[in-house]
GROMACS .gro file of C-alpha atoms in nm:
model
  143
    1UNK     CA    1   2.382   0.367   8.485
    2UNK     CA    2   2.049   0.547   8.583
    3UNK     CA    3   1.828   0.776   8.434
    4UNK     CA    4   2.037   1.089   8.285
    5UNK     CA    5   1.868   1.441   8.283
    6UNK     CA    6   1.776   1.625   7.937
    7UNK     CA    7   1.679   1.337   7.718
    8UNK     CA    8   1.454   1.041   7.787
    9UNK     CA    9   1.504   0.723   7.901
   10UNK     CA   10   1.825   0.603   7.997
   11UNK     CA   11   2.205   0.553   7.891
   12UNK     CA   12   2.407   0.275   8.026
   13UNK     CA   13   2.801   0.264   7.957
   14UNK     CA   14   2.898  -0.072   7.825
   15UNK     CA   15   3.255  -0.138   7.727
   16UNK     CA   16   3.340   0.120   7.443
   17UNK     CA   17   2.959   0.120   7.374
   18UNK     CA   18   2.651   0.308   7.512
   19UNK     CA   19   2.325   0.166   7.533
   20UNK     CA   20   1.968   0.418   7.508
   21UNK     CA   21   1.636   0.274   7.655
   22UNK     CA   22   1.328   0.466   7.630
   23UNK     CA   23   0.965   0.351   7.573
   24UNK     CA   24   0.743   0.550   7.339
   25UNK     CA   25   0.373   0.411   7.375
   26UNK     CA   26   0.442   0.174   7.602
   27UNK     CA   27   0.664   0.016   7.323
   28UNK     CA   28   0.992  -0.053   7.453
   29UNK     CA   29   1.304   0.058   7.249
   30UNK     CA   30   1.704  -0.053   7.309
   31UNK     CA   31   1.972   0.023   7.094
   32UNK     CA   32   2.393   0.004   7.149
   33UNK     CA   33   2.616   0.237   7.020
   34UNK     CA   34   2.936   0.152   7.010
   35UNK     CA   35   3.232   0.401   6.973
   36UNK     CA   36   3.050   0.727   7.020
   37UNK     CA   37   3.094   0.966   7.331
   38UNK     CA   38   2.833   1.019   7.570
   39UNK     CA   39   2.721   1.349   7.428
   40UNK     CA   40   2.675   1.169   7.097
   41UNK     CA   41   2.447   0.895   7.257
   42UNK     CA   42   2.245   1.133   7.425
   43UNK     CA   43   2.159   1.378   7.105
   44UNK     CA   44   2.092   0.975   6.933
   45UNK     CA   45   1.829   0.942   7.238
   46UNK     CA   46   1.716   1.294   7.156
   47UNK     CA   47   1.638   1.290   6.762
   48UNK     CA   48   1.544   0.924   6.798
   49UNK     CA   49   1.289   0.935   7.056
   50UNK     CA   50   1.159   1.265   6.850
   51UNK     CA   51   1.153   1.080   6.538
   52UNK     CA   52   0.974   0.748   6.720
   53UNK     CA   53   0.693   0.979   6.819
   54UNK     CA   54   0.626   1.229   6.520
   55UNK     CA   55   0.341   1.026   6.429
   56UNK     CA   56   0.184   1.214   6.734
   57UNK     CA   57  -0.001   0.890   6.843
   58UNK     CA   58  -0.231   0.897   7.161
   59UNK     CA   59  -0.153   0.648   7.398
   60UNK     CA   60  -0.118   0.303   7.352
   61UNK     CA   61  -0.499   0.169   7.424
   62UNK     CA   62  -0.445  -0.122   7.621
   63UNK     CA   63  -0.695  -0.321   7.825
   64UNK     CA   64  -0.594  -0.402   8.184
   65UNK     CA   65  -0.505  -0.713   8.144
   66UNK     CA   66  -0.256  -0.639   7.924
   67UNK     CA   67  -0.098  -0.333   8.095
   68UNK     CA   68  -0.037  -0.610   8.392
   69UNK     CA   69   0.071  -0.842   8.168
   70UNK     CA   70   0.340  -0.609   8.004
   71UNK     CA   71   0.440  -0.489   8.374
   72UNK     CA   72   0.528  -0.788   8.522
   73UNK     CA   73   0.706  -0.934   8.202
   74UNK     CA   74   0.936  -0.547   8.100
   75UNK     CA   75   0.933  -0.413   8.468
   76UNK     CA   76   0.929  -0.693   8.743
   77UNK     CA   77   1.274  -0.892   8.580
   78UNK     CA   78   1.456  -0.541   8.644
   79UNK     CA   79   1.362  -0.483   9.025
   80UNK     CA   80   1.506  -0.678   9.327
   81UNK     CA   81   1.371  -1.026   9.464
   82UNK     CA   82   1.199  -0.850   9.765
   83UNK     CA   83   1.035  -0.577   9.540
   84UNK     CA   84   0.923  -0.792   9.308
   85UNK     CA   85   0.742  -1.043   9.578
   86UNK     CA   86   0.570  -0.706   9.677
   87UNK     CA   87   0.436  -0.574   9.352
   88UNK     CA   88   0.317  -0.969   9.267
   89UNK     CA   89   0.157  -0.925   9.558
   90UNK     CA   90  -0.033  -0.612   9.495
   91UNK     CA   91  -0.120  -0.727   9.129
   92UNK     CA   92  -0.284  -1.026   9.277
   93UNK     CA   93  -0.603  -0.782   9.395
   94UNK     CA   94  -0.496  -0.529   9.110
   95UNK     CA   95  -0.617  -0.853   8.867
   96UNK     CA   96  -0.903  -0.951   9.102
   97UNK     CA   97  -1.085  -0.634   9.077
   98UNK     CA   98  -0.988  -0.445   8.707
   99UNK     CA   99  -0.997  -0.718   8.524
  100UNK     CA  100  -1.285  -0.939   8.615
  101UNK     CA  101  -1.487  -0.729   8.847
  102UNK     CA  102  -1.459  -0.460   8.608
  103UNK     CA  103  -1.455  -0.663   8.271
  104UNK     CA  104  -1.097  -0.548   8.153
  105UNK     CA  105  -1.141  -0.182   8.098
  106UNK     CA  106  -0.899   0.021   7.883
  107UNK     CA  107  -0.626   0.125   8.078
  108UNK     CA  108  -0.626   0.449   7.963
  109UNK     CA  109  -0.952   0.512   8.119
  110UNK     CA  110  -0.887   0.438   8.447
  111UNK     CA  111  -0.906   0.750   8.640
  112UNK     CA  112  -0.870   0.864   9.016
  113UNK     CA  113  -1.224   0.757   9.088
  114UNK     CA  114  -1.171   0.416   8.950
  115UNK     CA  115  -0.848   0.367   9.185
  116UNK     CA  116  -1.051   0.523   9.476
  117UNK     CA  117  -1.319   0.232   9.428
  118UNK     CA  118  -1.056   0.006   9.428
  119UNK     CA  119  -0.913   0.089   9.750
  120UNK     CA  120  -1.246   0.044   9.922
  121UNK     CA  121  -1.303  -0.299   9.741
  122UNK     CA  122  -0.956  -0.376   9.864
  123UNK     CA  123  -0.985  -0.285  10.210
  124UNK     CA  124  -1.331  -0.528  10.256
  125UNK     CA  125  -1.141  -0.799   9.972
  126UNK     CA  126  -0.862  -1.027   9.990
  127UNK     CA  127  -0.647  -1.079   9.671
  128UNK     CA  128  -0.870  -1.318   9.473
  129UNK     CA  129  -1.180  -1.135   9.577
  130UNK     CA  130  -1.323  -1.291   9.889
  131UNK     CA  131  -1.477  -1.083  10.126
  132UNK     CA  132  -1.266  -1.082  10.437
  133UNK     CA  133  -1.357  -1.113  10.824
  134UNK     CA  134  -1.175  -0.780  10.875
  135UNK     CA  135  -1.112  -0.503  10.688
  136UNK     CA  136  -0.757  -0.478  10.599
  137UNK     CA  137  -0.535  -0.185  10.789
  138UNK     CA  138  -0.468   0.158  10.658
  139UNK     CA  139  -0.102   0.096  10.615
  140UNK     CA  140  -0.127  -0.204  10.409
  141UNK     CA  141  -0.368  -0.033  10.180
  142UNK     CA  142  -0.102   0.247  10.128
  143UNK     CA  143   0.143  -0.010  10.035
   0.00000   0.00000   0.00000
């Protein structure tokens, strides 16, 4: 299981069958292959993922809203209880700030400034956007 080296995504043994994940434009893709070796699966991965994005598209222009949205229902299911309570805790201010103080911008152009802003919002803001008594430690704002 894991992420192998040399194609994208990953492939999972299952049974007498592979399985290759890989996302191309923030569209998710699965397929199972059963009776094939694992160099076969992995030149499948190969020419699939280059035939899934020979159209050459940019990416996928999503608003904020909708990147969260896509997060916590593809990524959150496939990490543990304790890191999952953690990153639904840090999309709580995440929420807050992109996509109501900032009227839902496109992800896409969210840049390093943007994410700077955020973290001094954050530090003077609690999760749904009240201003808090004290600012909130460096440590928790690396988290």
């Amino acid at each position: 299981m894991g992420r192998e080296a040399g194609h994208p995504g990953s492939i999972d043994r299952r049974g007498d069958s592979f399985r290759v994940r890989f996302s191309v434009y923030g569209e998710r893709h699965s397929f199972t292959l059963p009776g094939v070796s694992r160099a076969e699966a992995i030149d499948f991965a190969r020419t699939k993922y280059r035939e899934l994005t020979k159209g050459g598209r940019a990416a996928v222009r999503l608003q904020m809203s909708e990147l969260i949205d896509r997060f916590k229902k593809e990524v959150l299911p496939t990490l543990t209880k304790g890191t999952r309570r953690s990153y639904k805790d840090s999309l709580k201010p995440i929420r807050t700030y992109f996509v109501h103080a900032q009227v839902d911008p496109l992800s896409t152009r969210i840049g390093a400034d943007d994410v700077r802003r955020f973290l001094v919002w954050r530090q003077h803001h609690g999760p749904h956007g009240k201003l808090r008594k004290k600012p909130l430690s460096g440590r928790t704002l690396q988290k």
